Coordinates of C-alpha atoms in Angstrom, one line a residue:
M1 CA -220.3 -75.5 28.4
P2 CA -217.5 -77.8 26.9
A3 CA -214.9 -76.4 28.6
Y4 CA -212.3 -76.8 25.4
K5 CA -208.9 -78.7 25.0
A6 CA -206.3 -77.7 22.1
P7 CA -206.3 -81.1 20.8
L8 CA -202.3 -80.5 20.2
R9 CA -201.1 -83.9 20.2
D10 CA -203.7 -84.5 16.8
I11 CA -202.1 -81.4 15.4
R12 CA -198.7 -82.5 15.8
F13 CA -199.0 -85.8 14.0
L14 CA -200.5 -83.9 11.1
L15 CA -197.6 -81.1 11.0
N16 CA -194.9 -83.5 12.0
E17 CA -195.4 -87.2 10.6
V18 CA -198.1 -87.1 8.4
F19 CA -197.7 -83.9 6.4
D20 CA -193.9 -82.8 6.5
Y21 CA -194.6 -79.4 7.7
P22 CA -191.1 -78.9 8.9
A23 CA -189.0 -79.6 5.3
H24 CA -193.1 -77.6 4.1
Y25 CA -191.9 -74.7 6.1
A26 CA -188.0 -75.0 5.1
G27 CA -188.5 -74.4 1.6
L28 CA -190.7 -71.4 1.6
P29 CA -189.1 -68.1 1.4
N30 CA -191.3 -67.6 4.5
G31 CA -190.8 -70.4 6.4
K32 CA -186.8 -69.9 7.8
D33 CA -188.4 -68.5 11.6
A34 CA -191.3 -71.6 11.0
D35 CA -188.8 -74.5 12.9
P36 CA -190.2 -76.9 15.3
D37 CA -189.7 -75.8 18.0
T38 CA -191.0 -71.9 17.2
V39 CA -193.7 -73.6 15.8
N40 CA -194.1 -75.4 19.0
A41 CA -193.8 -72.4 21.3
I42 CA -197.0 -70.7 18.9
L43 CA -199.1 -73.1 18.9
D44 CA -198.3 -74.0 22.7
E45 CA -199.3 -69.7 23.5
C46 CA -202.6 -70.2 20.6
A47 CA -203.9 -73.0 22.7
K48 CA -203.5 -71.6 25.9
Y49 CA -204.7 -68.0 24.9
A50 CA -207.7 -70.1 23.4
E51 CA -208.6 -72.4 26.5
E52 CA -207.9 -70.1 29.8
V53 CA -209.1 -66.6 27.7
L54 CA -211.8 -67.5 24.9
S55 CA -213.6 -70.4 26.1
P56 CA -214.9 -69.1 29.3
L57 CA -217.0 -66.5 27.8
N58 CA -218.5 -69.2 25.3
L59 CA -221.4 -69.3 26.9
S60 CA -221.1 -66.3 28.9
G61 CA -221.2 -64.2 25.5
D62 CA -224.2 -65.9 23.6
E63 CA -226.4 -65.6 27.0
E64 CA -225.3 -62.0 27.0
G65 CA -225.1 -61.2 23.3
C66 CA -224.2 -57.8 21.1
R67 CA -226.6 -54.2 22.6
F68 CA -227.2 -52.2 20.4
E69 CA -228.6 -48.7 21.3
A70 CA -228.3 -45.3 19.4
G71 CA -225.9 -46.3 16.0
K72 CA -223.7 -48.1 19.0
V73 CA -222.8 -51.9 19.7
T74 CA -221.1 -52.9 23.0
T75 CA -219.6 -56.6 23.0
P76 CA -220.2 -59.3 25.5
K77 CA -219.0 -58.9 28.8
G78 CA -215.3 -59.6 28.4
F79 CA -214.7 -59.6 25.0
K80 CA -213.4 -56.2 24.6
E81 CA -210.3 -57.4 27.7
A82 CA -210.0 -60.6 25.7
Y83 CA -209.5 -58.9 22.4
E84 CA -206.9 -56.6 23.7
Q85 CA -205.2 -59.4 25.1
W86 CA -205.1 -61.1 21.0
V87 CA -203.8 -57.2 20.1
A88 CA -200.8 -57.7 23.0
G89 CA -200.1 -60.6 21.7
G90 CA -199.6 -59.5 18.4
W91 CA -201.9 -62.6 16.9
Q92 CA -203.6 -61.0 14.1
G93 CA -200.7 -60.3 12.1
L94 CA -199.1 -63.8 12.7
S95 CA -198.6 -64.4 8.4
H96 CA -198.8 -61.2 7.7
P97 CA -195.9 -59.3 6.1
T98 CA -192.6 -58.1 8.7
E99 CA -192.9 -54.4 6.7
Y100 CA -196.5 -54.2 8.1
G101 CA -195.9 -54.9 11.2
G102 CA -196.6 -58.5 10.8
Q103 CA -194.4 -61.7 12.1
G104 CA -194.4 -62.8 8.5
M105 CA -195.2 -66.8 9.3
P106 CA -196.3 -69.2 6.3
M107 CA -200.3 -68.6 5.9
S108 CA -200.9 -71.8 7.3
L109 CA -200.2 -71.2 11.0
G110 CA -202.3 -68.7 11.2
L111 CA -205.5 -71.4 9.8
M112 CA -204.4 -73.4 12.7
K113 CA -204.3 -70.5 15.2
T114 CA -207.7 -69.8 13.3
E115 CA -209.3 -73.4 14.8
M116 CA -208.1 -73.4 18.0
V117 CA -209.3 -69.5 18.5
G118 CA -212.3 -70.5 16.7
T119 CA -213.2 -73.8 18.4
A120 CA -213.2 -72.1 21.5
N121 CA -215.1 -68.8 21.1
W122 CA -216.0 -68.6 17.1
S123 CA -218.2 -65.7 18.0
F124 CA -215.2 -63.6 18.8
G125 CA -213.1 -65.7 16.4
M126 CA -214.8 -63.3 13.6
Y127 CA -214.1 -60.7 14.9
P128 CA -209.9 -60.8 13.3
G129 CA -211.3 -62.9 11.1
L130 CA -213.3 -60.5 9.2
S131 CA -209.7 -58.5 9.2
L132 CA -207.5 -61.4 7.6
G133 CA -210.1 -61.1 4.6
A134 CA -209.7 -57.7 4.6
M135 CA -206.1 -57.6 5.0
N136 CA -205.4 -60.2 2.1
T137 CA -207.7 -58.4 -0.2
I138 CA -205.9 -54.3 0.5
L139 CA -202.2 -56.9 0.5
Q140 CA -203.0 -58.5 -3.0
H141 CA -205.3 -55.6 -4.8
A142 CA -204.6 -52.1 -3.6
S143 CA -202.2 -49.6 -4.2
D144 CA -199.2 -48.6 -2.6
E145 CA -200.1 -45.7 -1.3
L146 CA -203.3 -47.8 0.2
K147 CA -200.9 -50.8 2.2
T148 CA -199.1 -47.9 3.3
A149 CA -202.8 -46.2 4.7
Y150 CA -204.3 -49.3 6.1
M151 CA -202.0 -52.4 6.6
P152 CA -200.3 -51.3 9.8
A153 CA -203.4 -51.0 11.7
L154 CA -204.6 -53.9 10.8
T155 CA -201.9 -56.3 10.6
E156 CA -201.4 -54.8 14.5
G157 CA -204.9 -55.5 15.6
R158 CA -205.5 -51.9 16.5
W159 CA -208.5 -51.6 14.0
T160 CA -210.7 -54.2 12.4
G161 CA -212.0 -54.8 9.2
T162 CA -215.4 -56.4 7.5
M163 CA -217.1 -57.1 4.2
C164 CA -219.2 -55.4 2.3
L165 CA -221.2 -57.2 -0.3
T166 CA -224.8 -58.0 0.0
E167 CA -227.8 -56.3 0.1
P168 CA -231.3 -56.4 0.8
Q169 CA -232.6 -57.4 -2.6
C170 CA -229.9 -59.2 -3.9
G171 CA -228.6 -62.1 -1.0
T172 CA -225.8 -63.9 -3.2
D173 CA -226.9 -63.1 -6.6
L174 CA -224.5 -59.4 -6.3
G175 CA -225.4 -58.7 -10.2
Q176 CA -227.8 -56.7 -8.1
V177 CA -226.0 -54.5 -5.9
K178 CA -227.0 -50.7 -5.8
T179 CA -224.6 -49.2 -3.5
R180 CA -223.6 -46.4 -5.5
A181 CA -220.0 -44.4 -6.3
E182 CA -219.7 -41.0 -7.0
P183 CA -216.4 -40.1 -8.6
Q184 CA -214.1 -37.0 -6.6
S185 CA -211.7 -34.7 -8.3
D186 CA -208.9 -35.9 -5.9
G187 CA -209.0 -39.2 -6.7
S188 CA -211.2 -40.8 -3.9
Y189 CA -215.1 -41.2 -3.9
K190 CA -218.6 -40.8 -2.5
V191 CA -219.9 -44.0 -1.7
T192 CA -223.9 -44.2 -0.9
G193 CA -225.9 -47.4 -0.4
T194 CA -227.5 -50.1 2.5
K195 CA -224.9 -53.4 3.2
I196 CA -226.7 -56.1 5.6
F197 CA -225.4 -59.5 7.2
I198 CA -222.7 -57.5 7.7
S199 CA -220.6 -59.7 10.2
A200 CA -218.3 -57.8 12.8
G201 CA -219.6 -54.5 11.1
E202 CA -219.9 -51.8 14.2
H203 CA -218.2 -52.9 17.7
D204 CA -215.7 -52.0 20.9
M205 CA -213.3 -53.7 20.5
A206 CA -211.2 -51.5 18.3
E207 CA -211.0 -47.6 17.3
N208 CA -211.3 -48.0 14.0
I209 CA -213.8 -50.5 11.4
V210 CA -212.6 -50.8 7.7
H211 CA -215.1 -52.2 5.5
V212 CA -214.5 -53.0 2.2
V213 CA -217.1 -52.8 -0.1
L214 CA -218.7 -53.0 -3.6
A215 CA -220.7 -50.4 -5.5
R216 CA -221.2 -49.7 -9.4
L217 CA -219.7 -46.9 -10.7
P218 CA -222.1 -44.5 -12.5
D219 CA -221.4 -45.4 -15.5
A220 CA -221.1 -49.3 -15.0
P221 CA -222.2 -51.6 -17.0
A222 CA -225.2 -53.9 -15.5
G223 CA -224.8 -57.4 -13.8
T224 CA -221.8 -58.6 -11.9
R225 CA -219.4 -56.6 -15.0
G226 CA -220.1 -53.4 -13.4
I227 CA -219.1 -53.7 -9.5
S228 CA -216.6 -51.8 -8.2
L229 CA -214.4 -53.0 -5.0
F230 CA -213.2 -49.5 -2.0
I231 CA -211.8 -49.1 0.7
I232 CA -214.8 -47.2 3.3
P233 CA -213.0 -46.3 7.1
K234 CA -215.5 -46.1 9.7
F235 CA -212.9 -43.0 10.6
L236 CA -211.2 -41.4 8.1
P237 CA -206.9 -41.9 8.7
A238 CA -205.6 -39.1 10.5
A239 CA -202.0 -38.1 10.0
D240 CA -200.2 -39.5 12.4
G241 CA -201.8 -42.8 11.6
S242 CA -204.7 -43.1 13.8
A243 CA -208.4 -43.0 13.1
G244 CA -209.7 -39.2 12.5
E245 CA -212.7 -38.1 11.2
F246 CA -215.8 -39.3 11.1
N247 CA -216.9 -40.9 7.8
H248 CA -220.7 -41.2 7.7
V249 CA -220.9 -45.0 8.0
V250 CA -223.8 -45.8 10.2
C251 CA -224.6 -49.1 11.8
S252 CA -228.4 -48.8 11.9
A253 CA -229.3 -52.4 13.5
L254 CA -228.3 -55.4 13.6
E255 CA -230.1 -59.1 13.3
H256 CA -231.1 -61.2 15.8
K257 CA -229.5 -64.2 15.0
M258 CA -230.2 -67.8 15.8
G259 CA -226.7 -68.4 16.9
I260 CA -223.1 -66.8 17.0
K261 CA -224.9 -64.2 19.5
A262 CA -221.6 -62.6 20.9
S263 CA -220.7 -61.7 16.9
A264 CA -222.0 -58.7 15.8
T265 CA -224.1 -58.6 12.7
A266 CA -224.5 -55.6 11.8
V267 CA -227.1 -53.3 8.7
I268 CA -224.2 -50.7 7.5
N269 CA -225.5 -47.5 5.8
F270 CA -222.5 -46.0 3.9
E271 CA -224.6 -42.0 3.6
D272 CA -221.6 -39.9 1.4
S273 CA -218.9 -41.7 2.8
K274 CA -215.3 -41.2 1.3
A275 CA -213.7 -45.0 0.3
W276 CA -211.3 -45.6 -2.7
M277 CA -210.8 -47.7 -5.1
I278 CA -209.0 -50.9 -5.1
A279 CA -207.7 -52.6 -8.1
E280 CA -209.5 -51.7 -11.3
P281 CA -213.3 -49.8 -12.0
N282 CA -216.3 -53.1 -12.8
K283 CA -213.3 -55.8 -11.8
G284 CA -214.5 -55.7 -7.3
L285 CA -215.9 -58.4 -7.8
E286 CA -212.9 -60.9 -9.1
A287 CA -211.4 -59.1 -6.3
M288 CA -213.2 -59.6 -3.9
F289 CA -213.3 -63.1 -4.8
T290 CA -209.4 -62.8 -2.7
F291 CA -211.6 -62.1 0.0
M292 CA -214.5 -64.4 0.0
N293 CA -212.2 -67.2 -0.9
T294 CA -210.5 -66.8 2.2
A295 CA -213.3 -66.0 4.8
R296 CA -214.8 -69.5 3.1
I297 CA -211.6 -71.9 3.6
G298 CA -212.1 -70.2 7.5
T299 CA -215.8 -71.4 7.0
A300 CA -215.0 -74.9 6.1
I301 CA -212.1 -74.6 9.5
Q302 CA -215.7 -74.2 11.2
G303 CA -217.5 -77.3 10.6
V304 CA -214.0 -78.6 12.4
C305 CA -214.1 -76.9 15.2
H306 CA -217.9 -77.6 15.3
A307 CA -217.6 -80.7 15.6
E308 CA -213.8 -81.2 17.8
L309 CA -216.3 -79.0 20.7
S310 CA -219.3 -81.3 20.1
F311 CA -216.9 -84.5 20.4
Q312 CA -215.1 -83.1 23.3
G313 CA -218.4 -82.1 25.4
A314 CA -220.0 -85.2 24.3
L315 CA -217.3 -87.4 25.4
R316 CA -216.9 -86.1 28.4
Y317 CA -220.5 -86.7 29.5
A318 CA -220.5 -90.6 28.1
K319 CA -218.0 -91.6 30.3
E320 CA -220.0 -90.2 33.1
R321 CA -223.6 -90.8 32.4
R322 CA -224.7 -94.1 33.3
S323 CA -228.0 -95.7 31.6
M324 CA -229.1 -99.3 31.6
R325 CA -226.2 -102.4 30.9
A326 CA -224.5 -103.0 27.6
L327 CA -226.0 -105.6 25.2
S328 CA -223.0 -107.8 25.6
G329 CA -222.8 -108.0 29.8
K330 CA -222.0 -105.7 31.9
K331 CA -218.7 -103.5 31.8
E332 CA -219.2 -101.8 35.1
P333 CA -220.7 -104.4 38.1
D334 CA -220.0 -102.1 40.5
K335 CA -222.1 -99.4 39.8
V336 CA -225.6 -98.9 39.0
A337 CA -226.0 -99.0 35.6
D338 CA -223.0 -98.7 32.8
A339 CA -221.9 -95.7 31.5
I340 CA -223.0 -94.7 28.4
I341 CA -219.8 -95.0 26.1
H342 CA -221.0 -98.6 26.1
H343 CA -223.5 -98.6 23.6
A344 CA -222.6 -99.1 20.6
D345 CA -225.2 -96.6 18.9
V346 CA -223.4 -94.3 21.5
R347 CA -220.3 -95.2 20.4
R348 CA -221.4 -94.2 16.8
M349 CA -222.1 -90.9 17.4
L350 CA -219.2 -90.7 19.5
L351 CA -216.5 -92.1 16.3
T352 CA -218.6 -89.6 13.6
Q353 CA -218.0 -86.5 15.0
K354 CA -214.2 -87.7 15.7
A355 CA -214.0 -89.1 12.4
F356 CA -215.3 -86.1 10.8
A357 CA -213.3 -83.7 13.4
E358 CA -210.0 -85.3 12.4
G359 CA -210.9 -86.0 9.2
G360 CA -211.6 -82.7 8.4
R361 CA -208.4 -80.9 10.1
A362 CA -206.2 -83.4 7.7
M363 CA -207.8 -82.1 4.7
I364 CA -207.2 -78.6 5.7
Y365 CA -203.7 -79.0 7.1
Y366 CA -203.4 -80.7 3.4
A367 CA -204.5 -77.4 1.4
A368 CA -203.5 -75.1 3.7
Q369 CA -199.6 -75.6 2.0
F370 CA -201.2 -74.7 -1.2
A371 CA -202.5 -71.3 0.6
D372 CA -198.8 -71.5 1.7
H373 CA -197.5 -71.6 -1.8
M374 CA -200.8 -69.2 -2.9
T375 CA -199.9 -66.3 -0.7
N376 CA -196.0 -66.3 -1.5
G377 CA -197.0 -65.5 -4.6
I378 CA -198.6 -62.5 -3.6
I379 CA -195.9 -61.3 -1.4
E380 CA -193.1 -62.2 -4.4
G381 CA -195.8 -60.4 -7.5
D382 CA -195.3 -63.8 -8.9
Q383 CA -198.2 -64.2 -10.9
K384 CA -197.7 -67.0 -11.8
K385 CA -197.2 -69.2 -9.2
Y386 CA -200.1 -67.4 -7.7
K387 CA -202.6 -68.8 -10.4
K388 CA -201.0 -72.4 -10.0
W389 CA -201.4 -72.9 -6.4
D390 CA -204.8 -70.8 -6.6
D391 CA -206.3 -73.1 -8.9
K392 CA -205.0 -76.0 -7.7
L393 CA -206.6 -74.5 -4.1
G394 CA -209.5 -73.9 -5.6
F395 CA -210.7 -77.1 -6.2
F396 CA -210.9 -78.0 -2.4
T397 CA -212.0 -74.3 -1.3
P398 CA -215.5 -75.2 -2.2
I399 CA -216.0 -79.1 -1.1
M400 CA -213.7 -78.0 2.4
K401 CA -216.6 -75.6 2.5
G402 CA -219.7 -77.2 2.0
F403 CA -219.0 -80.5 3.3
L404 CA -217.3 -80.4 6.2
T405 CA -220.0 -77.7 7.4
E406 CA -222.5 -79.8 6.6
M407 CA -220.2 -82.4 9.0
G408 CA -219.9 -80.4 11.0
L409 CA -223.3 -79.0 11.3
E410 CA -224.8 -83.1 12.0
A411 CA -221.5 -83.2 14.3
A412 CA -223.5 -80.6 16.5
N413 CA -226.6 -82.7 16.4
Q414 CA -224.9 -86.4 17.4
G415 CA -223.4 -83.9 20.1
I416 CA -227.3 -83.3 21.5
Q417 CA -228.2 -86.5 20.8
V418 CA -225.8 -87.8 23.0
F419 CA -226.6 -85.8 25.9
G420 CA -230.0 -87.2 25.1
G421 CA -233.0 -84.3 27.0
H422 CA -229.8 -82.8 28.9
G423 CA -228.3 -81.8 25.2
Y424 CA -231.4 -79.2 24.7
I425 CA -231.0 -77.5 27.8
K426 CA -228.8 -74.5 27.3
E427 CA -226.8 -74.8 30.5
H428 CA -224.6 -78.0 28.6
G429 CA -224.1 -75.9 26.1
M430 CA -224.1 -78.3 23.5
E431 CA -227.6 -76.8 21.9
Q432 CA -225.6 -73.8 21.9
I433 CA -222.8 -74.9 19.2
A434 CA -225.6 -76.8 16.9
R435 CA -227.0 -73.1 16.8
D436 CA -223.3 -71.6 16.4
A437 CA -222.3 -74.3 13.7
R438 CA -225.8 -73.3 11.6
I439 CA -224.7 -70.3 10.0
A440 CA -221.3 -71.8 8.7
T441 CA -223.7 -74.0 5.9
L442 CA -225.4 -70.8 4.9
Y443 CA -222.7 -67.5 4.4
E444 CA -219.9 -67.5 1.9
G445 CA -222.7 -69.3 -0.1
T446 CA -224.9 -72.2 0.9
T447 CA -223.7 -75.8 0.5
G448 CA -225.8 -74.7 -3.0
I449 CA -223.8 -72.4 -3.8
Q450 CA -220.5 -74.3 -3.0
A451 CA -222.3 -77.4 -5.1
L452 CA -222.9 -75.1 -8.1
D453 CA -219.1 -73.5 -7.6
L454 CA -217.8 -77.2 -7.3
L455 CA -219.7 -78.8 -10.4
G456 CA -220.5 -76.4 -12.7
R457 CA -217.3 -73.8 -12.9
K458 CA -214.6 -75.7 -11.5
V459 CA -214.8 -79.2 -12.7
L460 CA -217.0 -79.0 -16.0
I461 CA -216.0 -75.5 -17.1
M462 CA -212.4 -74.5 -16.1
T463 CA -211.5 -77.6 -16.3
R464 CA -213.6 -80.3 -18.0
G465 CA -212.5 -82.9 -15.3
G466 CA -209.4 -82.1 -14.8
A467 CA -209.8 -81.2 -11.1
V468 CA -211.4 -84.0 -10.4
R469 CA -208.2 -86.3 -12.3
E470 CA -205.4 -84.8 -10.6
F471 CA -206.6 -85.7 -7.5
T472 CA -208.0 -89.0 -7.8
A473 CA -204.2 -89.7 -9.5
L474 CA -203.1 -89.0 -5.6
I475 CA -205.5 -91.3 -4.2
A476 CA -204.7 -94.1 -7.2
K477 CA -200.9 -93.9 -6.3
F478 CA -202.1 -94.0 -3.2
A479 CA -204.1 -97.1 -3.9
V480 CA -201.7 -98.9 -6.0
D481 CA -198.7 -98.3 -3.9
N482 CA -200.5 -99.9 -0.8
M483 CA -202.2 -102.9 -2.3
R484 CA -200.0 -105.8 -1.3
N485 CA -200.0 -104.5 2.2
A486 CA -202.4 -106.6 4.3
K487 CA -203.1 -103.8 6.5
L488 CA -204.1 -101.4 4.2
R489 CA -205.1 -103.1 1.0
S490 CA -208.8 -102.9 1.9
Y491 CA -208.3 -98.9 1.9
A492 CA -206.6 -99.0 -1.1
T493 CA -209.3 -101.1 -3.0
A494 CA -212.1 -99.2 -1.8
L495 CA -210.1 -96.2 -2.7
A496 CA -208.9 -97.2 -6.3
R497 CA -213.1 -98.2 -7.0
Y498 CA -213.7 -94.3 -5.9
A499 CA -211.6 -92.9 -8.1
A500 CA -213.0 -94.6 -11.1
E501 CA -216.1 -94.2 -10.5
W502 CA -215.8 -90.7 -9.8
N503 CA -214.2 -90.2 -13.2
V504 CA -217.1 -91.7 -14.8
L505 CA -220.1 -89.6 -13.0
T506 CA -217.8 -86.6 -13.4
M507 CA -218.1 -87.2 -17.7
R508 CA -221.5 -88.5 -17.5
I509 CA -222.8 -85.6 -16.1
M510 CA -221.1 -83.6 -18.5
L511 CA -222.2 -85.4 -21.6
T512 CA -225.6 -85.3 -19.9
A513 CA -225.8 -81.7 -19.9
R514 CA -225.9 -81.5 -23.2
K515 CA -228.9 -82.3 -24.1
D516 CA -229.9 -81.1 -20.3
R517 CA -228.9 -77.7 -18.9
D518 CA -230.9 -78.1 -15.4
A519 CA -229.1 -81.6 -14.8
V520 CA -225.2 -80.0 -13.6
S521 CA -227.8 -78.1 -10.5
A522 CA -229.7 -81.4 -10.0
A523 CA -226.7 -82.8 -9.7
S524 CA -224.2 -80.4 -7.5
H525 CA -225.4 -81.0 -4.5
H526 CA -225.0 -84.9 -5.0
F527 CA -221.6 -84.2 -6.7
L528 CA -220.3 -82.4 -3.9
M529 CA -221.2 -84.2 -1.0
Y530 CA -220.1 -87.5 -2.9
S531 CA -216.5 -86.0 -3.3
G532 CA -216.6 -84.9 0.3
Y533 CA -216.5 -88.2 1.5
V534 CA -214.0 -89.9 -0.9
M535 CA -211.6 -87.1 -0.3
M536 CA -211.6 -87.6 3.4
A537 CA -211.8 -91.2 2.7
Y538 CA -208.0 -90.9 1.2
F539 CA -206.7 -88.8 3.8
W540 CA -208.6 -91.0 6.7
A541 CA -206.3 -94.0 4.6
L542 CA -203.3 -91.3 5.2
Q543 CA -203.3 -90.9 8.2
A544 CA -203.7 -95.4 9.4
Q545 CA -200.9 -96.3 6.5
I546 CA -199.1 -93.7 9.1
A547 CA -199.7 -94.8 11.9
G548 CA -198.9 -97.9 11.2
T549 CA -196.1 -97.1 10.4
K550 CA -195.2 -95.3 13.7
L551 CA -196.6 -98.5 15.7
V552 CA -193.8 -100.8 14.3
H553 CA -190.8 -98.1 13.9
G554 CA -191.4 -95.6 16.8
G555 CA -193.2 -92.1 16.7
S556 CA -193.5 -89.0 18.4
E557 CA -196.8 -90.4 19.9
S558 CA -198.2 -93.1 22.0
K559 CA -198.8 -96.9 20.9
E560 CA -202.7 -96.5 21.9
F561 CA -202.9 -92.7 19.5
Y562 CA -201.3 -94.8 16.5
K563 CA -204.3 -97.4 17.3
A564 CA -206.8 -95.2 17.6
K565 CA -206.6 -93.5 14.4
I566 CA -205.7 -97.0 12.7
A567 CA -209.2 -97.5 14.4
T568 CA -210.8 -94.0 13.6
A569 CA -210.0 -95.0 9.6
R570 CA -211.7 -97.8 10.0
F571 CA -215.1 -96.6 11.2
Y572 CA -215.0 -94.6 8.3
F573 CA -214.4 -96.7 6.0
D574 CA -217.2 -99.1 7.4
H575 CA -219.7 -96.3 8.5
L576 CA -219.3 -93.0 6.5
L577 CA -217.5 -93.8 4.0
P578 CA -220.9 -95.5 2.3
R579 CA -222.8 -93.1 2.0
A580 CA -220.8 -91.6 -1.2
K581 CA -223.1 -94.9 -2.7
G582 CA -226.4 -93.3 -2.2
H583 CA -224.9 -89.5 -3.6
A584 CA -223.6 -91.3 -6.5
T585 CA -227.0 -93.4 -7.0
S586 CA -228.8 -89.6 -7.0
M587 CA -226.8 -87.5 -8.9
I588 CA -227.4 -89.4 -12.2
K589 CA -230.8 -89.3 -12.4
P590 CA -232.8 -88.1 -14.3
S591 CA -233.5 -84.0 -13.6
R592 CA -236.8 -84.3 -14.4
S593 CA -237.7 -85.7 -11.1
L594 CA -237.5 -81.7 -10.0
T595 CA -238.2 -79.7 -12.2
K596 CA -241.2 -80.9 -13.9
L597 CA -243.9 -80.8 -10.8
P598 CA -245.4 -77.3 -11.8
I599 CA -245.1 -74.5 -9.2
D600 CA -248.5 -74.5 -8.6
S601 CA -249.1 -77.9 -8.2
F602 CA -246.5 -77.9 -5.0
V603 CA -249.3 -77.1 -2.7
F604 CA -253.6 -77.3 -2.7
E605 CA -255.5 -75.4 -0.7

């Protein structure tokens, strides 16, 4: 299994030299303690935990998986002990309010923590990761009484959390939810129903599990307008804050999955379980989006995680594995053959992995600053501030989730390809990365759902193209500022063209959709992928600009590091960005080539 090494140099390059996080944190109400020395110490300790505790459990956790017996789930050997270290280190509450026992650090620092933990062992990271979404939902929407009852234990990590959305009959169409909530005389509810695909829904690592659940009131309207949101603990909170009486929350099965086998994906039955409502009646889906958006950012990070881990494994192998001679002549004449890293096609695969991992990290770290402002709006009770930054982040979320998970899966497959036949063998761990990565394009909304959310809701309906115009204005400014710079002119010229084209494509789809209702659905996948390639191009050009400046004036990293950044940016523009042209061509083709074939004509038997 690839031994994970946290990419701290790249992380610090983005924090300190590209996005100026020290100034960003200094301007946040909760950023005064996030000074550079403290941030560096946190990153170092998290890297140590990820490398030394979690990474060694990744392969063994996959091989052993979770065991289910008589309603109880046992996690793989070492997971419970690793989680005890997680709790002891105070990692769960890193970015949550001090009034509930957290450290009060900015949300973005928690996302960096998530990346290191997730790359080392994604299955493990899902347990505390789901808790973060539950905590954020409770923090924003629950009453003070519920916050007092649940936030301290969740923040400590003594209890974990989940989100319970889908059911056997509905999948993504949550308007079909059937779980019922019956009001009780004491203001609580009794909930009955079955939820599936519940990540971390049952396990042996914490004393209690708090479920955030979608259900219907008896008089609720049909469809999504009639869904409410509830807190349902596995064990009811006791007076002293411990886990008390069993609340009839039963795990009836674990899903048998392709990957992330050390993460328990449960079927959960609520059997007249006592519950408390979060937010207002029949507005549960709106409140649940707090949880879902948290999870979607986390899933976007998964794309970076799998690209990074697969790259690290493939790079080590490519330096050691010898096969044939390079076409340009012998590179290691004293050896029986040249290392495969000297072959151009192997370098293509390695650079693709590197470009997606580091480009994706830049995208997320930029958007994480929006998350910091948004979270502060919640904490301060400033709805206007929250809405402003939530809208900005809302444009990034489907692009990051959809595009980066697709690219993470591609990078994981490239890692297997670098290994050749050995990549298909379990002992090397490369095939596990691909299996684990596969789910990222599916949960929290498939790539197709993200694409429809981006184009149909965020771009066309909510902003009428304004979201694209706002981001392309940023690209255009970079292009104008650097058009006369000989070293950046090619990037500036390309970005200017793509910025203009992105707006034209948006307008064409908007006009076409007036006559052809299927045009949006037909174009949405290509629009998302195009958006991802162009957005990542901007962040690679930005990294190249900063690296070039540091080469001349000096920076915190070596000249070789900055030169590698510039070379990778060049590779991205030469070999990966051109893919956007194909998506641009496809998204404006008539929808009839997708819709005119009769259903009965798809196959003839």
